[in-house]
Amino acid sequence: MEPADVALICRALGDSNRLQIVQMLSGGDKCACKLLEHFEITQPTLSHHMKILCGCGLVKVQKVGKWAHYSLNRETFSAFQEYLGTLARGRGTEE
Amino acid sequence: MEPADVALICRALGDSNRLQIVQMLSGGDKCACKLLEHFEITQPTLSHHMKILCGCGLVKVQKVGKWAHYSLNRETFSAFQEYLGTLARGRGTEE
DNA sequence: CTGACAAATTGACATCTGTCTATGCAGAAT
DNA sequence: ATTCTGCATAGACAGATGTCAATTTGTCAG
């Protein structure tokens, strides 16, 4: 995983609503309307957030009929965690 | 660590320059002028970034004479990693 | 085909953010 | 004391971002 990807993921997680969405998805897949119930935002705004979460690879979407089932992409999440791990161990871009 | 703190840290890491700064600090403490050499930004811009990194607790600063020595706050970083870990394990805010 | 429903897209808007130039301020050197 | 050096602050500005209302698209049920 490249630093640019990591920054993209961090920007995605840098919004409280999106962080909460990821939290909810970590507990299991959810469709958009289900997610929407838990927030004080409109449907277009949620759609916008989901696009950002999908865009950075953190979330996957599966269209079923008229529903969109969202799920956490655990591969991306693991790679993200691993990057932070190596960073913490001082294996980053040293001088 | 609260979700708001996590979002703050993520926003801080969501900028490529700041992510790179954290990477450099993970390899050892550095003063501002040393950090500045590695970027194409002006000194006030770097100062702004350092303020954000300190503000979310990821970075500590120690003033020595006219120099500012910056270092990675590994406690905060660990807490951040742990939060992501529990999140990945589906222990987040479930429905 | 028509109507209903889920989701995405568009366009607008206020706010936030990264960047710069200019300036201020404290410690060091002369 | 004056000057220099390292860093912080203030103000300005363009571009990104989160949000909404309105509309569009796609799918299912009658």
PDB file of C-alpha atoms (C1' of nucleotides) in Angstrom:
ATOM      1  CA  MET A   1       0.000   0.000   0.000  1.00  0.00           C
ATOM      2  CA  GLU A   2       1.301   3.404  -1.036  1.00  0.00           C
ATOM      3  CA  PRO A   3       1.347   6.521   1.163  1.00  0.00           C
ATOM      4  CA  ALA A   4      -1.147   8.184  -1.181  1.00  0.00           C
ATOM      5  CA  ASP A   5      -3.597   5.333  -0.566  1.00  0.00           C
ATOM      6  CA  VAL A   6      -3.097   5.630   3.172  1.00  0.00           C
ATOM      7  CA  ALA A   7      -3.725   9.363   3.093  1.00  0.00           C
ATOM      8  CA  LEU A   8      -6.882   8.739   1.063  1.00  0.00           C
ATOM      9  CA  ILE A   9      -8.155   6.234   3.618  1.00  0.00           C
ATOM     10  CA  CYS A  10      -7.324   8.595   6.468  1.00  0.00           C
ATOM     11  CA  ARG A  11      -9.206  11.420   4.810  1.00  0.00           C
ATOM     12  CA  ALA A  12     -12.159   9.075   4.445  1.00  0.00           C
ATOM     13  CA  LEU A  13     -12.021   8.139   8.131  1.00  0.00           C
ATOM     14  CA  GLY A  14     -11.498  11.763   9.100  1.00  0.00           C
ATOM     15  CA  ASP A  15     -15.214  12.507   8.991  1.00  0.00           C
ATOM     16  CA  SER A  16     -17.173  11.487  12.093  1.00  0.00           C
ATOM     17  CA  ASN A  17     -20.131  10.225  10.100  1.00  0.00           C
ATOM     18  CA  ARG A  18     -17.963   8.081   7.873  1.00  0.00           C
ATOM     19  CA  LEU A  19     -16.008   6.696  10.813  1.00  0.00           C
ATOM     20  CA  GLN A  20     -19.305   5.715  12.386  1.00  0.00           C
ATOM     21  CA  ILE A  21     -20.446   4.105   9.138  1.00  0.00           C
ATOM     22  CA  VAL A  22     -17.299   1.986   9.073  1.00  0.00           C
ATOM     23  CA  GLN A  23     -17.924   1.071  12.682  1.00  0.00           C
ATOM     24  CA  MET A  24     -21.422  -0.080  11.837  1.00  0.00           C
ATOM     25  CA  LEU A  25     -20.230  -2.055   8.832  1.00  0.00           C
ATOM     26  CA  SER A  26     -17.581  -3.774  10.929  1.00  0.00           C
ATOM     27  CA  GLY A  27     -20.484  -5.366  12.763  1.00  0.00           C
ATOM     28  CA  GLY A  28     -21.950  -6.745   9.569  1.00  0.00           C
ATOM     29  CA  ASP A  29     -23.175  -5.802   6.122  1.00  0.00           C
ATOM     30  CA  LYS A  30     -25.887  -3.176   5.839  1.00  0.00           C
ATOM     31  CA  CYS A  31     -27.965  -1.637   3.088  1.00  0.00           C
ATOM     32  CA  ALA A  32     -28.007   2.102   2.549  1.00  0.00           C
ATOM     33  CA  CYS A  33     -31.505   2.642   3.929  1.00  0.00           C
ATOM     34  CA  LYS A  34     -30.527   0.813   7.110  1.00  0.00           C
ATOM     35  CA  LEU A  35     -27.466   2.997   7.526  1.00  0.00           C
ATOM     36  CA  LEU A  36     -29.494   6.101   6.851  1.00  0.00           C
ATOM     37  CA  GLU A  37     -31.737   5.475   9.852  1.00  0.00           C
ATOM     38  CA  HIS A  38     -28.812   6.037  12.194  1.00  0.00           C
ATOM     39  CA  PHE A  39     -27.835   9.475  10.984  1.00  0.00           C
ATOM     40  CA  GLU A  40     -29.255  12.958  10.834  1.00  0.00           C
ATOM     41  CA  ILE A  41     -28.238  13.378   7.222  1.00  0.00           C
ATOM     42  CA  THR A  42     -30.186  13.181   3.988  1.00  0.00           C
ATOM     43  CA  GLN A  43     -30.028  10.295   1.553  1.00  0.00           C
ATOM     44  CA  PRO A  44     -27.871  12.135  -1.005  1.00  0.00           C
ATOM     45  CA  THR A  45     -25.369  12.998   1.694  1.00  0.00           C
ATOM     46  CA  LEU A  46     -25.116   9.376   2.769  1.00  0.00           C
ATOM     47  CA  SER A  47     -24.690   8.365  -0.859  1.00  0.00           C
ATOM     48  CA  HIS A  48     -21.859  10.864  -1.114  1.00  0.00           C
ATOM     49  CA  HIS A  49     -20.137   9.431   1.951  1.00  0.00           C
ATOM     50  CA  MET A  50     -20.505   5.880   0.681  1.00  0.00           C
ATOM     51  CA  LYS A  51     -18.906   6.894  -2.589  1.00  0.00           C
ATOM     52  CA  ILE A  52     -15.897   8.240  -0.725  1.00  0.00           C
ATOM     53  CA  LEU A  53     -15.637   5.112   1.443  1.00  0.00           C
ATOM     54  CA  CYS A  54     -15.831   2.907  -1.648  1.00  0.00           C
ATOM     55  CA  GLY A  55     -13.420   5.156  -3.532  1.00  0.00           C
ATOM     56  CA  CYS A  56     -10.618   4.578  -1.040  1.00  0.00           C
ATOM     57  CA  GLY A  57     -11.301   0.824  -1.020  1.00  0.00           C
ATOM     58  CA  LEU A  58     -12.473   0.605   2.587  1.00  0.00           C
ATOM     59  CA  VAL A  59     -16.001  -0.423   1.663  1.00  0.00           C
ATOM     60  CA  LYS A  60     -17.441  -2.743  -0.939  1.00  0.00           C
ATOM     61  CA  VAL A  61     -20.907  -2.483  -2.436  1.00  0.00           C
ATOM     62  CA  GLN A  62     -23.103  -5.178  -3.870  1.00  0.00           C
ATOM     63  CA  LYS A  63     -26.223  -4.205  -5.749  1.00  0.00           C
ATOM     64  CA  VAL A  64     -29.168  -6.492  -5.108  1.00  0.00           C
ATOM     65  CA  GLY A  65     -32.330  -5.409  -6.845  1.00  0.00           C
ATOM     66  CA  LYS A  66     -32.918  -1.854  -5.855  1.00  0.00           C
ATOM     67  CA  TRP A  67     -30.851  -2.191  -2.707  1.00  0.00           C
ATOM     68  CA  ALA A  68     -27.172  -1.480  -2.215  1.00  0.00           C
ATOM     69  CA  HIS A  69     -25.524  -3.764   0.319  1.00  0.00           C
ATOM     70  CA  TYR A  70     -22.395  -2.251   1.812  1.00  0.00           C
ATOM     71  CA  SER A  71     -19.681  -4.198   3.561  1.00  0.00           C
ATOM     72  CA  LEU A  72     -16.313  -3.477   5.082  1.00  0.00           C
ATOM     73  CA  ASN A  73     -13.414  -4.457   2.835  1.00  0.00           C
ATOM     74  CA  ARG A  74     -11.317  -6.218   5.435  1.00  0.00           C
ATOM     75  CA  GLU A  75      -8.405  -6.746   3.068  1.00  0.00           C
ATOM     76  CA  THR A  76      -7.966  -3.028   2.573  1.00  0.00           C
ATOM     77  CA  PHE A  77      -8.467  -2.428   6.264  1.00  0.00           C
ATOM     78  CA  SER A  78      -5.790  -4.981   7.149  1.00  0.00           C
ATOM     79  CA  ALA A  79      -3.349  -3.490   4.693  1.00  0.00           C
ATOM     80  CA  PHE A  80      -4.065  -0.081   6.194  1.00  0.00           C
ATOM     81  CA  GLN A  81      -3.410  -1.379   9.702  1.00  0.00           C
ATOM     82  CA  GLU A  82      -0.220  -3.055   8.601  1.00  0.00           C
ATOM     83  CA  TYR A  83       1.035   0.158   7.063  1.00  0.00           C
ATOM     84  CA  LEU A  84       0.443   1.978  10.333  1.00  0.00           C
ATOM     85  CA  GLY A  85       2.205  -0.841  12.138  1.00  0.00           C
ATOM     86  CA  THR A  86       5.380  -0.568  10.099  1.00  0.00           C
ATOM     87  CA  LEU A  87       5.173   3.190  10.445  1.00  0.00           C
ATOM     88  CA  ALA A  88       5.037   2.915  14.226  1.00  0.00           C
ATOM     89  CA  ARG A  89       8.094   0.670  14.197  1.00  0.00           C
ATOM     90  CA  GLY A  90      10.139   3.398  12.572  1.00  0.00           C
ATOM     91  CA  ARG A  91      10.415   1.749   9.190  1.00  0.00           C
ATOM     92  CA  GLY A  92       9.080   4.825   7.435  1.00  0.00           C
ATOM     93  CA  THR A  93      10.889   7.224   5.150  1.00  0.00           C
ATOM     94  CA  GLU A  94      13.878   8.072   7.234  1.00  0.00           C
ATOM     95  CA  GLU A  95      16.118  10.930   6.470  1.00  0.00           C
TER      96      GLU A  95
ATOM     97  CA  MET B   1      -9.945   6.855  22.952  1.00  0.00           C
ATOM     98  CA  GLU B   2     -13.154   8.412  21.676  1.00  0.00           C
ATOM     99  CA  PRO B   3     -14.359   8.356  18.064  1.00  0.00           C
ATOM    100  CA  ALA B   4     -13.959  12.125  17.883  1.00  0.00           C
ATOM    101  CA  ASP B   5     -10.260  11.748  18.777  1.00  0.00           C
ATOM    102  CA  VAL B   6      -9.855   9.052  16.135  1.00  0.00           C
ATOM    103  CA  ALA B   7     -11.483  11.223  13.487  1.00  0.00           C
ATOM    104  CA  LEU B   8      -9.172  14.075  14.469  1.00  0.00           C
ATOM    105  CA  ILE B   9      -6.104  11.874  14.103  1.00  0.00           C
ATOM    106  CA  CYS B  10      -7.349  10.579  10.765  1.00  0.00           C
ATOM    107  CA  ARG B  11      -7.870  14.086   9.486  1.00  0.00           C
ATOM    108  CA  ALA B  12      -4.331  14.886  10.560  1.00  0.00           C
ATOM    109  CA  LEU B  13      -2.954  11.845   8.711  1.00  0.00           C
ATOM    110  CA  GLY B  14      -5.161  12.596   5.720  1.00  0.00           C
ATOM    111  CA  ASP B  15      -2.675  15.088   4.327  1.00  0.00           C
ATOM    112  CA  SER B  16       0.246  13.605   2.398  1.00  0.00           C
ATOM    113  CA  ASN B  17       2.760  16.040   3.830  1.00  0.00           C
ATOM    114  CA  ARG B  18       1.680  15.337   7.396  1.00  0.00           C
ATOM    115  CA  LEU B  19       1.694  11.585   6.820  1.00  0.00           C
ATOM    116  CA  GLN B  20       5.243  11.906   5.553  1.00  0.00           C
ATOM    117  CA  ILE B  21       6.183  14.010   8.568  1.00  0.00           C
ATOM    118  CA  VAL B  22       4.903  11.294  10.890  1.00  0.00           C
ATOM    119  CA  GLN B  23       6.855   8.761   8.874  1.00  0.00           C
ATOM    120  CA  MET B  24      10.029  10.784   9.325  1.00  0.00           C
ATOM    121  CA  LEU B  25       9.411  11.224  13.048  1.00  0.00           C
ATOM    122  CA  SER B  26       8.859   7.501  13.471  1.00  0.00           C
ATOM    123  CA  GLY B  27      12.524   7.132  12.545  1.00  0.00           C
ATOM    124  CA  GLY B  28      13.622   9.492  15.285  1.00  0.00           C
ATOM    125  CA  ASP B  29      13.113  12.977  16.679  1.00  0.00           C
ATOM    126  CA  LYS B  30      13.697  15.918  14.376  1.00  0.00           C
ATOM    127  CA  CYS B  31      13.724  19.670  14.640  1.00  0.00           C
ATOM    128  CA  ALA B  32      11.529  21.808  12.434  1.00  0.00           C
ATOM    129  CA  CYS B  33      14.334  23.066  10.222  1.00  0.00           C
ATOM    130  CA  LYS B  34      15.423  19.500   9.558  1.00  0.00           C
ATOM    131  CA  LEU B  35      11.903  18.516   8.574  1.00  0.00           C
ATOM    132  CA  LEU B  36      11.593  21.571   6.387  1.00  0.00           C
ATOM    133  CA  GLU B  37      14.470  20.477   4.181  1.00  0.00           C
ATOM    134  CA  HIS B  38      12.458  17.525   2.942  1.00  0.00           C
ATOM    135  CA  PHE B  39       9.442  19.423   1.698  1.00  0.00           C
ATOM    136  CA  GLU B  40       8.564  21.948  -0.946  1.00  0.00           C
ATOM    137  CA  ILE B  41       6.580  24.038   1.486  1.00  0.00           C
ATOM    138  CA  THR B  42       7.362  27.254   3.320  1.00  0.00           C
ATOM    139  CA  GLN B  43       8.291  27.409   6.982  1.00  0.00           C
ATOM    140  CA  PRO B  44       4.917  28.834   8.115  1.00  0.00           C
ATOM    141  CA  THR B  45       3.107  26.022   6.308  1.00  0.00           C
ATOM    142  CA  LEU B  46       5.233  23.436   8.090  1.00  0.00           C
ATOM    143  CA  SER B  47       4.527  25.185  11.376  1.00  0.00           C
ATOM    144  CA  HIS B  48       0.823  24.953  10.598  1.00  0.00           C
ATOM    145  CA  HIS B  49       1.083  21.212   9.925  1.00  0.00           C
ATOM    146  CA  MET B  50       3.031  20.631  13.136  1.00  0.00           C
ATOM    147  CA  LYS B  51       0.361  22.452  15.083  1.00  0.00           C
ATOM    148  CA  ILE B  52      -2.276  20.097  13.682  1.00  0.00           C
ATOM    149  CA  LEU B  53      -0.151  17.028  14.404  1.00  0.00           C
ATOM    150  CA  CYS B  54       0.424  18.205  17.967  1.00  0.00           C
ATOM    151  CA  GLY B  55      -3.213  19.191  18.350  1.00  0.00           C
ATOM    152  CA  CYS B  56      -4.443  15.654  17.783  1.00  0.00           C
ATOM    153  CA  GLY B  57      -1.781  14.277  20.124  1.00  0.00           C
ATOM    154  CA  LEU B  58       0.196  12.365  17.524  1.00  0.00           C
ATOM    155  CA  VAL B  59       3.297  14.504  17.932  1.00  0.00           C
ATOM    156  CA  LYS B  60       5.061  16.001  20.921  1.00  0.00           C
ATOM    157  CA  VAL B  61       7.241  19.083  20.855  1.00  0.00           C
ATOM    158  CA  GLN B  62      10.109  20.047  23.106  1.00  0.00           C
ATOM    159  CA  LYS B  63      11.536  23.531  22.920  1.00  0.00           C
ATOM    160  CA  VAL B  64      15.308  23.663  23.275  1.00  0.00           C
ATOM    161  CA  GLY B  65      16.752  27.121  22.913  1.00  0.00           C
ATOM    162  CA  LYS B  66      15.400  28.461  19.655  1.00  0.00           C
ATOM    163  CA  TRP B  67      14.829  24.977  18.266  1.00  0.00           C
ATOM    164  CA  ALA B  68      11.661  22.929  18.370  1.00  0.00           C
ATOM    165  CA  HIS B  69      12.293  19.204  18.644  1.00  0.00           C
ATOM    166  CA  TYR B  70       9.380  17.141  17.405  1.00  0.00           C
ATOM    167  CA  SER B  71       8.812  13.506  18.245  1.00  0.00           C
ATOM    168  CA  LEU B  72       6.150  10.903  17.594  1.00  0.00           C
ATOM    169  CA  ASN B  73       3.844  10.343  20.570  1.00  0.00           C
ATOM    170  CA  ARG B  74       3.862   6.570  20.536  1.00  0.00           C
ATOM    171  CA  GLU B  75       1.245   6.299  23.267  1.00  0.00           C
ATOM    172  CA  THR B  76      -1.318   8.134  21.180  1.00  0.00           C
ATOM    173  CA  PHE B  77      -0.295   6.198  18.114  1.00  0.00           C
ATOM    174  CA  SER B  78      -0.718   2.888  19.934  1.00  0.00           C
ATOM    175  CA  ALA B  79      -4.127   3.889  21.248  1.00  0.00           C
ATOM    176  CA  PHE B  80      -5.079   4.863  17.717  1.00  0.00           C
ATOM    177  CA  GLN B  81      -3.960   1.504  16.369  1.00  0.00           C
ATOM    178  CA  GLU B  82      -5.790  -0.330  19.088  1.00  0.00           C
ATOM    179  CA  TYR B  83      -8.992   1.509  18.286  1.00  0.00           C
ATOM    180  CA  LEU B  84      -8.705   0.482  14.651  1.00  0.00           C
ATOM    181  CA  GLY B  85      -8.022  -3.062  15.777  1.00  0.00           C
ATOM    182  CA  THR B  86     -11.200  -3.330  17.818  1.00  0.00           C
ATOM    183  CA  LEU B  87     -13.062  -1.687  14.982  1.00  0.00           C
ATOM    184  CA  ALA B  88     -11.832  -4.299  12.542  1.00  0.00           C
ATOM    185  CA  ARG B  89     -12.958  -7.057  14.878  1.00  0.00           C
ATOM    186  CA  GLY B  90     -16.521  -5.810  14.648  1.00  0.00           C
ATOM    187  CA  ARG B  91     -16.676  -4.463  18.193  1.00  0.00           C
ATOM    188  CA  GLY B  92     -17.813  -1.079  16.929  1.00  0.00           C
ATOM    189  CA  THR B  93     -21.163   0.611  17.388  1.00  0.00           C
ATOM    190  CA  GLU B  94     -23.466  -2.100  16.205  1.00  0.00           C
ATOM    191  CA  GLU B  95     -27.089  -1.520  15.472  1.00  0.00           C
TER     192      GLU B  95
ATOM    193  C1'  DC C   1     -47.285   0.930 -18.866  1.00  0.00           C
ATOM    194  C1'  DT C   2     -47.586   3.230 -14.539  1.00  0.00           C
ATOM    195  C1'  DG C   3     -46.593   4.129  -9.943  1.00  0.00           C
ATOM    196  C1'  DA C   4     -43.670   3.382  -5.977  1.00  0.00           C
ATOM    197  C1'  DC C   5     -39.329   2.859  -3.962  1.00  0.00           C
ATOM    198  C1'  DA C   6     -33.987   2.747  -3.384  1.00  0.00           C
ATOM    199  C1'  DA C   7     -30.151   4.928  -4.643  1.00  0.00           C
ATOM    200  C1'  DA C   8     -27.224   8.052  -7.462  1.00  0.00           C
ATOM    201  C1'  DT C   9     -26.358  12.480  -9.662  1.00  0.00           C
ATOM    202  C1'  DT C  10     -26.524  17.487 -10.139  1.00  0.00           C
ATOM    203  C1'  DG C  11     -26.101  22.104  -8.694  1.00  0.00           C
ATOM    204  C1'  DA C  12     -25.730  25.383  -5.075  1.00  0.00           C
ATOM    205  C1'  DC C  13     -23.877  27.007  -0.861  1.00  0.00           C
ATOM    206  C1'  DA C  14     -21.330  27.842   3.507  1.00  0.00           C
ATOM    207  C1'  DT C  15     -17.499  26.265   5.748  1.00  0.00           C
ATOM    208  C1'  DC C  16     -12.987  24.190   6.199  1.00  0.00           C
ATOM    209  C1'  DT C  17      -8.254  23.590   4.664  1.00  0.00           C
ATOM    210  C1'  DG C  18      -3.578  24.085   2.649  1.00  0.00           C
ATOM    211  C1'  DT C  19      -0.823  27.449   1.099  1.00  0.00           C
ATOM    212  C1'  DC C  20       1.478  31.799   0.741  1.00  0.00           C
ATOM    213  C1'  DT C  21       3.469  36.594   2.163  1.00  0.00           C
ATOM    214  C1'  DA C  22       4.296  39.551   5.803  1.00  0.00           C
ATOM    215  C1'  DT C  23       5.140  40.167  10.476  1.00  0.00           C
ATOM    216  C1'  DG C  24       6.223  39.095  15.401  1.00  0.00           C
ATOM    217  C1'  DC C  25       8.985  37.052  19.027  1.00  0.00           C
ATOM    218  C1'  DA C  26      12.409  34.713  21.785  1.00  0.00           C
ATOM    219  C1'  DG C  27      17.061  32.939  22.157  1.00  0.00           C
ATOM    220  C1'  DA C  28      22.099  33.246  20.314  1.00  0.00           C
ATOM    221  C1'  DA C  29      25.894  35.515  18.501  1.00  0.00           C
ATOM    222  C1'  DT C  30      28.450  39.538  17.571  1.00  0.00           C
TER     223       DT C  30
ATOM    224  C1'  DA D   1      22.382  46.793  22.293  1.00  0.00           C
ATOM    225  C1'  DT D   2      21.975  45.121  17.725  1.00  0.00           C
ATOM    226  C1'  DT D   3      21.656  41.664  14.561  1.00  0.00           C
ATOM    227  C1'  DC D   4      20.722  37.079  13.186  1.00  0.00           C
ATOM    228  C1'  DT D   5      18.291  32.730  13.442  1.00  0.00           C
ATOM    229  C1'  DG D   6      14.483  29.404  14.276  1.00  0.00           C
ATOM    230  C1'  DC D   7       9.857  29.204  14.822  1.00  0.00           C
ATOM    231  C1'  DA D   8       4.971  30.990  15.520  1.00  0.00           C
ATOM    232  C1'  DT D   9       1.147  33.993  14.324  1.00  0.00           C
ATOM    233  C1'  DA D  10      -1.934  36.867  11.338  1.00  0.00           C
ATOM    234  C1'  DG D  11      -4.254  37.739   7.254  1.00  0.00           C
ATOM    235  C1'  DA D  12      -5.503  36.559   2.580  1.00  0.00           C
ATOM    236  C1'  DC D  13      -6.961  33.483  -0.909  1.00  0.00           C
ATOM    237  C1'  DA D  14      -7.996  29.524  -4.002  1.00  0.00           C
ATOM    238  C1'  DG D  15      -9.616  25.041  -3.831  1.00  0.00           C
ATOM    239  C1'  DA D  16     -11.658  21.139  -1.333  1.00  0.00           C
ATOM    240  C1'  DT D  17     -15.436  19.424   1.525  1.00  0.00           C
ATOM    241  C1'  DG D  18     -20.014  18.426   3.835  1.00  0.00           C
ATOM    242  C1'  DT D  19     -24.517  19.405   3.311  1.00  0.00           C
ATOM    243  C1'  DC D  20     -29.058  20.034   1.237  1.00  0.00           C
ATOM    244  C1'  DA D  21     -33.052  20.391  -2.310  1.00  0.00           C
ATOM    245  C1'  DA D  22     -34.228  18.913  -6.703  1.00  0.00           C
ATOM    246  C1'  DT D  23     -33.830  15.707 -10.199  1.00  0.00           C
ATOM    247  C1'  DT D  24     -32.559  11.368 -12.454  1.00  0.00           C
ATOM    248  C1'  DT D  25     -31.791   6.470 -12.834  1.00  0.00           C
ATOM    249  C1'  DG D  26     -32.831   1.797 -12.055  1.00  0.00           C
ATOM    250  C1'  DT D  27     -35.852  -1.835 -10.234  1.00  0.00           C
ATOM    251  C1'  DC D  28     -39.849  -3.983  -8.638  1.00  0.00           C
ATOM    252  C1'  DA D  29     -45.135  -4.482  -8.160  1.00  0.00           C
ATOM    253  C1'  DG D  30     -49.781  -3.618  -9.992  1.00  0.00           C
TER     254       DG D  30
END
